[in-house]
Coordinates of N, CA, C and O and ligand atoms in Angstrom, one line a residue:
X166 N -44.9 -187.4 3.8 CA -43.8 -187.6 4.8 C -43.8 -189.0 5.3 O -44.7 -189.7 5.8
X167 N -42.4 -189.1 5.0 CA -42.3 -191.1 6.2 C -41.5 -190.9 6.8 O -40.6 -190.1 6.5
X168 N -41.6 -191.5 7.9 CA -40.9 -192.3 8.9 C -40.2 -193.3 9.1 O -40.5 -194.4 8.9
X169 N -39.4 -193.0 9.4 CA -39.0 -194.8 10.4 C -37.7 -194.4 10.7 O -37.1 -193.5 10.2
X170 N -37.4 -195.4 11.6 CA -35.7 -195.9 12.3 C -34.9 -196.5 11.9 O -35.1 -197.7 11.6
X171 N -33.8 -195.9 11.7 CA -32.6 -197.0 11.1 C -31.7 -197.6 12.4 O -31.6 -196.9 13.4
X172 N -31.3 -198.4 12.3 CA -30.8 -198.2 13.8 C -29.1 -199.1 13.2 O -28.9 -200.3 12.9
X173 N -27.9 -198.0 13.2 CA -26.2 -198.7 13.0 C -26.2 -199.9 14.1 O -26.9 -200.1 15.2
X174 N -25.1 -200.6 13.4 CA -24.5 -201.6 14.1 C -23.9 -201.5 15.4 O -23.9 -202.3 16.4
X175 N -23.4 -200.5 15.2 CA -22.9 -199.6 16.7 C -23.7 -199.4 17.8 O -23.1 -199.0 18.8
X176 N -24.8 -199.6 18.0 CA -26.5 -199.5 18.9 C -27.1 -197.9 18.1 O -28.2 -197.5 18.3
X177 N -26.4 -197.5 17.6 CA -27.0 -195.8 17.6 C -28.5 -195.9 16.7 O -28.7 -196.8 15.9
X178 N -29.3 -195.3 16.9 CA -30.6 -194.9 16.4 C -30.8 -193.9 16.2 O -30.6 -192.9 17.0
X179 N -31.4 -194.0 14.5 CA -31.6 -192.7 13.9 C -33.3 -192.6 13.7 O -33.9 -193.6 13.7
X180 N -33.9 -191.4 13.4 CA -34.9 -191.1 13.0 C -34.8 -190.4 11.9 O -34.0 -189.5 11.7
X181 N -35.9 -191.3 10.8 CA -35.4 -190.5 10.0 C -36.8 -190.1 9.0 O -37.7 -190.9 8.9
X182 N -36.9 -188.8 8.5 CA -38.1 -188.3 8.0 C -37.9 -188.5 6.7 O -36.8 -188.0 6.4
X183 N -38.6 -189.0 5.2 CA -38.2 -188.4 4.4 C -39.6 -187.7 3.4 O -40.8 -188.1 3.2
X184 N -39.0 -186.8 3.1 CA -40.1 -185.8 1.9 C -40.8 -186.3 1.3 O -41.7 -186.3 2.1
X185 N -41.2 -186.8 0.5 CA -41.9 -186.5 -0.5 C -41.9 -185.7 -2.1 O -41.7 -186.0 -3.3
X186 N -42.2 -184.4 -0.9 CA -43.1 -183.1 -2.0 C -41.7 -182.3 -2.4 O -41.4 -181.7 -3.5
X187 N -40.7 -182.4 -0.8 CA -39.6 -181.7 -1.3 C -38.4 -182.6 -1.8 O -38.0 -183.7 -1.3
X188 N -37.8 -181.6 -3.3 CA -36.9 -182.1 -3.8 C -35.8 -182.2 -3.3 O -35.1 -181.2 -3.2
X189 N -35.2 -183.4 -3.0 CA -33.6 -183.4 -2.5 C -32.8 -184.1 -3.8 O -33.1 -184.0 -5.0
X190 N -31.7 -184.8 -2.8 CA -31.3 -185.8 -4.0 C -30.4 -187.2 -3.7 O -30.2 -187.4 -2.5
X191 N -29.9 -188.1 -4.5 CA -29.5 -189.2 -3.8 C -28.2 -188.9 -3.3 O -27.2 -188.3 -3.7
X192 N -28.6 -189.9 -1.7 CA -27.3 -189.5 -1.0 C -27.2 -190.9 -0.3 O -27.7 -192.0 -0.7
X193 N -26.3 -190.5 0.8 CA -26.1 -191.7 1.9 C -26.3 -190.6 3.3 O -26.4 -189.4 3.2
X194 N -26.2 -191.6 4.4 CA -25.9 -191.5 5.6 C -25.4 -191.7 6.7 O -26.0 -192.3 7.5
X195 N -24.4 -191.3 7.1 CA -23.0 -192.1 8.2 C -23.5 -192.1 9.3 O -24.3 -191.2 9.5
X196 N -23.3 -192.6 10.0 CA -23.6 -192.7 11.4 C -22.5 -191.6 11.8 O -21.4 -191.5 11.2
X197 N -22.9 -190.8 13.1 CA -22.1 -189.5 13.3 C -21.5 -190.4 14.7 O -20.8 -189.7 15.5
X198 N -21.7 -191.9 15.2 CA -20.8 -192.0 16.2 C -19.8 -193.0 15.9 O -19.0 -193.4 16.7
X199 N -19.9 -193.3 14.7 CA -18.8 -194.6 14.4 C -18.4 -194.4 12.9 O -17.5 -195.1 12.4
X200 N -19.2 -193.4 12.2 CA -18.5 -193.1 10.8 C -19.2 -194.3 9.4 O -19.1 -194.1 8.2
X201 N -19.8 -195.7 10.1 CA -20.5 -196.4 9.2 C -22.2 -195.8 8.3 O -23.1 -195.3 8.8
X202 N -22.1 -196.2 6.9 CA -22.6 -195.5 6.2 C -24.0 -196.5 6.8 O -24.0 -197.7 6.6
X203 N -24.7 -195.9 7.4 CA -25.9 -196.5 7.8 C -27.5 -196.7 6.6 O -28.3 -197.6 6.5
X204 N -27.2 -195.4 6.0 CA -28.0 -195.8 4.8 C -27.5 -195.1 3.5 O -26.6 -194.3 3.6
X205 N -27.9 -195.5 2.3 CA -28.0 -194.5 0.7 C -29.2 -195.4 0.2 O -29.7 -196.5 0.5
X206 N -29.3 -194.1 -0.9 CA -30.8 -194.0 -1.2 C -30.2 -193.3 -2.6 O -29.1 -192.7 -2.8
X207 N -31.3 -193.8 -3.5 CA -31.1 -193.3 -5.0 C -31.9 -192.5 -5.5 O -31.7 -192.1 -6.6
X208 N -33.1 -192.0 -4.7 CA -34.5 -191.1 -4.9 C -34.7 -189.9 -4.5 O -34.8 -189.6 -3.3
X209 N -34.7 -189.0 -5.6 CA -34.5 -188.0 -5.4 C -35.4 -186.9 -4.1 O -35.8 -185.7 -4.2
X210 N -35.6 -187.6 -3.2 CA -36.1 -186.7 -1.9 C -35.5 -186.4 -1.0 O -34.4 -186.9 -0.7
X211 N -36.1 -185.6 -0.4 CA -35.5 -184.9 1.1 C -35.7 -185.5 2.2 O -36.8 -185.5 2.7
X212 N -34.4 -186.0 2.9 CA -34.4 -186.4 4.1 C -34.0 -185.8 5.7 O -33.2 -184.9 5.7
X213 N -34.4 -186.3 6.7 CA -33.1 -185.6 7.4 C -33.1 -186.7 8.4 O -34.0 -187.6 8.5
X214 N -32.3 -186.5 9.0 CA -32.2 -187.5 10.0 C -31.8 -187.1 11.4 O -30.8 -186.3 11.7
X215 N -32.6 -187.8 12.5 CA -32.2 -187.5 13.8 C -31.7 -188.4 14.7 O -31.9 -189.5 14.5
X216 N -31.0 -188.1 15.7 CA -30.4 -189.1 16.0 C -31.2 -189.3 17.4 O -31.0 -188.4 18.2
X217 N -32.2 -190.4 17.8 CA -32.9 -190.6 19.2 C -32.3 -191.8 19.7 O -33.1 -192.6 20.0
X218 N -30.8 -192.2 20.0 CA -30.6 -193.5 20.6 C -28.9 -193.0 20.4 O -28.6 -192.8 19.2
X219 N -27.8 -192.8 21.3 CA -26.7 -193.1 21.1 C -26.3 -194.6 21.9 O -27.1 -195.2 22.5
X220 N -25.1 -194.9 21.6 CA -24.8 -196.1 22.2 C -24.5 -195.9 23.7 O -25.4 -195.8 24.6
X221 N -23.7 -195.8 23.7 CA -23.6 -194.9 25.2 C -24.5 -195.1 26.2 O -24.1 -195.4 27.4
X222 N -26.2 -194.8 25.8 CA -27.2 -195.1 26.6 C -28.1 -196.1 26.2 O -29.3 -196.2 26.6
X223 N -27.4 -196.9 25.4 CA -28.2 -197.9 24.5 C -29.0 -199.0 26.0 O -30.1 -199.2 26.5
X224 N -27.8 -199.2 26.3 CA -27.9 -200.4 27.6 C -28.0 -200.2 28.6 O -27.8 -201.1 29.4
X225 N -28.4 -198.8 29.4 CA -28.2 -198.1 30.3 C -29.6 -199.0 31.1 O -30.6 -198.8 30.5
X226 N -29.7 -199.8 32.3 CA -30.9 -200.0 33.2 C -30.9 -199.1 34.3 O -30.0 -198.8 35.1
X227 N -32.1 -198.7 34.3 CA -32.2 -198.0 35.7 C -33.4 -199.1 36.1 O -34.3 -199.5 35.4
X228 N -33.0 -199.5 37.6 CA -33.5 -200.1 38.4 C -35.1 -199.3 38.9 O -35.2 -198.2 39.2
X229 N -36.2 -200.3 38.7 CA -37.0 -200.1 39.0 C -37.3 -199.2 41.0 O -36.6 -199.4 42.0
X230 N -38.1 -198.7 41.0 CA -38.2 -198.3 42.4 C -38.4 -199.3 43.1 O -38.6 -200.3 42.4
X231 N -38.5 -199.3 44.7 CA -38.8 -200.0 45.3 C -40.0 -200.0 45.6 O -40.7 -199.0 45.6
X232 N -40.9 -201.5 45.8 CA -42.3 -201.6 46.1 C -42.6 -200.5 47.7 O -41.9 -200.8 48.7
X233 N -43.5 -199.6 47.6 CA -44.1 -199.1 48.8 C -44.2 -200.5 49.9 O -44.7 -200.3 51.0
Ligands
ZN543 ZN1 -22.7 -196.3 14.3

C-alpha cells in the first residue's frame, strides 16, 4: 500500500491510497470540486481516493487564543 497527496489547482486535497496486491485498472481522477482531472495513471492497481482538504477551508485562520 502507498500513499500520498495530490493536491488540484483549485486548493482541494486529496489522499490517495494505492494497492498493490489488488487488481484495478488504469484510470484518472477529477477533482469532485472543480471537475479538473487531477491525476491518470496507466497501472493496473487499485486506488481510492479521499478527499482531506476542500477549498473552502483551504485558507481559513483561526486566530490564536489569547496569552493568559
Ligand atoms: Zn479542483
Amino acid at each position: 500500500m502507498r500513499i500520498f497527496d495530490v493536491e488540484c489547482e483549485c486548493g482541494a486535497e486529496y489522499r490517495c491510497a494505492e494497492s498493490e496486491s489488488l487488481s484495478g485498472e488504469p484510470g484518472s481522477f477529477a477533482c469532485t470540486t472543480c471537475g479538473r482531472v487531477v491525476e491518470t495513471w496507466e497501472t493496473a492497481s487499485k486506488r481510492v481516493y479521499r478527499c482531506v482538504l476542500t477549498p473552502d477551508r483551504a485558507y481559513v485562520r483561526i486566530p490564536p487564543p489569547p496569552a493568559p
